[in-house]
Coordinates of C-alpha atoms in Angstrom, one line a residue:
M1 CA 56.7 -50.1 -60.3
T2 CA 59.0 -52.1 -58.0
D3 CA 57.3 -54.6 -55.7
F4 CA 60.6 -55.6 -54.0
I5 CA 64.3 -54.8 -54.1
T6 CA 66.8 -57.3 -55.5
P7 CA 70.4 -56.8 -56.6
S8 CA 69.3 -57.1 -60.2
S9 CA 66.9 -54.2 -59.7
F10 CA 70.0 -51.9 -59.5
A11 CA 71.6 -53.1 -62.7
E12 CA 70.6 -49.9 -64.5
G13 CA 71.1 -47.4 -61.7
G14 CA 68.3 -48.4 -59.4
P15 CA 64.7 -49.5 -59.4
L16 CA 62.1 -47.7 -61.5
L17 CA 59.9 -46.0 -59.0
P18 CA 56.6 -44.4 -59.6
E19 CA 56.1 -40.6 -59.4
D20 CA 56.3 -39.4 -55.8
A21 CA 53.0 -37.8 -55.3
L22 CA 52.8 -38.7 -51.6
G23 CA 56.2 -37.5 -50.3
H24 CA 57.8 -40.9 -50.0
E25 CA 61.2 -39.4 -51.1
A26 CA 61.3 -36.9 -48.2
F27 CA 60.2 -39.7 -45.8
A28 CA 63.0 -42.0 -47.2
R29 CA 65.6 -39.3 -46.7
T30 CA 64.4 -38.6 -43.1
L31 CA 64.3 -42.3 -42.3
L32 CA 67.8 -42.8 -43.7
R33 CA 69.1 -39.9 -41.6
H34 CA 67.6 -41.3 -38.4
V35 CA 68.8 -44.9 -39.1
R36 CA 72.3 -43.6 -39.5
Q37 CA 72.1 -41.9 -36.2
A38 CA 70.5 -44.8 -34.3
P39 CA 72.6 -47.0 -32.0
V40 CA 73.6 -50.4 -33.2
G41 CA 70.8 -52.9 -32.6
T42 CA 68.0 -50.4 -33.1
V43 CA 64.9 -52.0 -34.6
I44 CA 62.6 -49.9 -36.9
A45 CA 59.2 -51.0 -38.0
L46 CA 57.0 -49.5 -40.7
Q47 CA 53.4 -50.2 -40.1
G48 CA 50.5 -49.3 -42.2
S49 CA 47.6 -50.6 -44.3
W50 CA 48.1 -52.4 -47.6
G51 CA 48.9 -49.9 -50.3
L52 CA 50.0 -47.1 -48.0
G53 CA 53.5 -47.0 -49.6
K54 CA 55.8 -48.9 -47.1
T55 CA 57.5 -50.8 -49.9
S56 CA 57.8 -47.7 -52.0
A57 CA 59.4 -45.8 -49.2
L58 CA 61.9 -48.6 -48.5
A59 CA 62.7 -48.9 -52.2
R60 CA 63.6 -45.2 -52.2
V61 CA 65.8 -45.7 -49.1
A62 CA 67.5 -48.6 -51.0
K63 CA 67.9 -46.4 -54.1
L64 CA 69.4 -43.5 -52.1
T65 CA 72.0 -45.8 -50.4
H66 CA 72.8 -47.4 -53.8
Q67 CA 73.4 -44.0 -55.3
E68 CA 75.8 -43.1 -52.5
E69 CA 77.9 -46.2 -53.3
L70 CA 78.3 -45.4 -56.9
P71 CA 81.8 -44.1 -57.9
G72 CA 81.5 -40.4 -58.4

């Protein structure tokens, strides 16, 4: 499981993420869509208790954006 995202975590195509039993992938895609439509300077905060999946969701956003940058 990934605790944080670093450039080296993408060396082999992206961080290894746990199975998505809580819908973090869908949340990550929705969040990314909204971020891309938000005006410049928009601030987004993810709040939740420890262990809720904030880092996992952001890791999935990072992986999605990294996959889009790969030559295809």
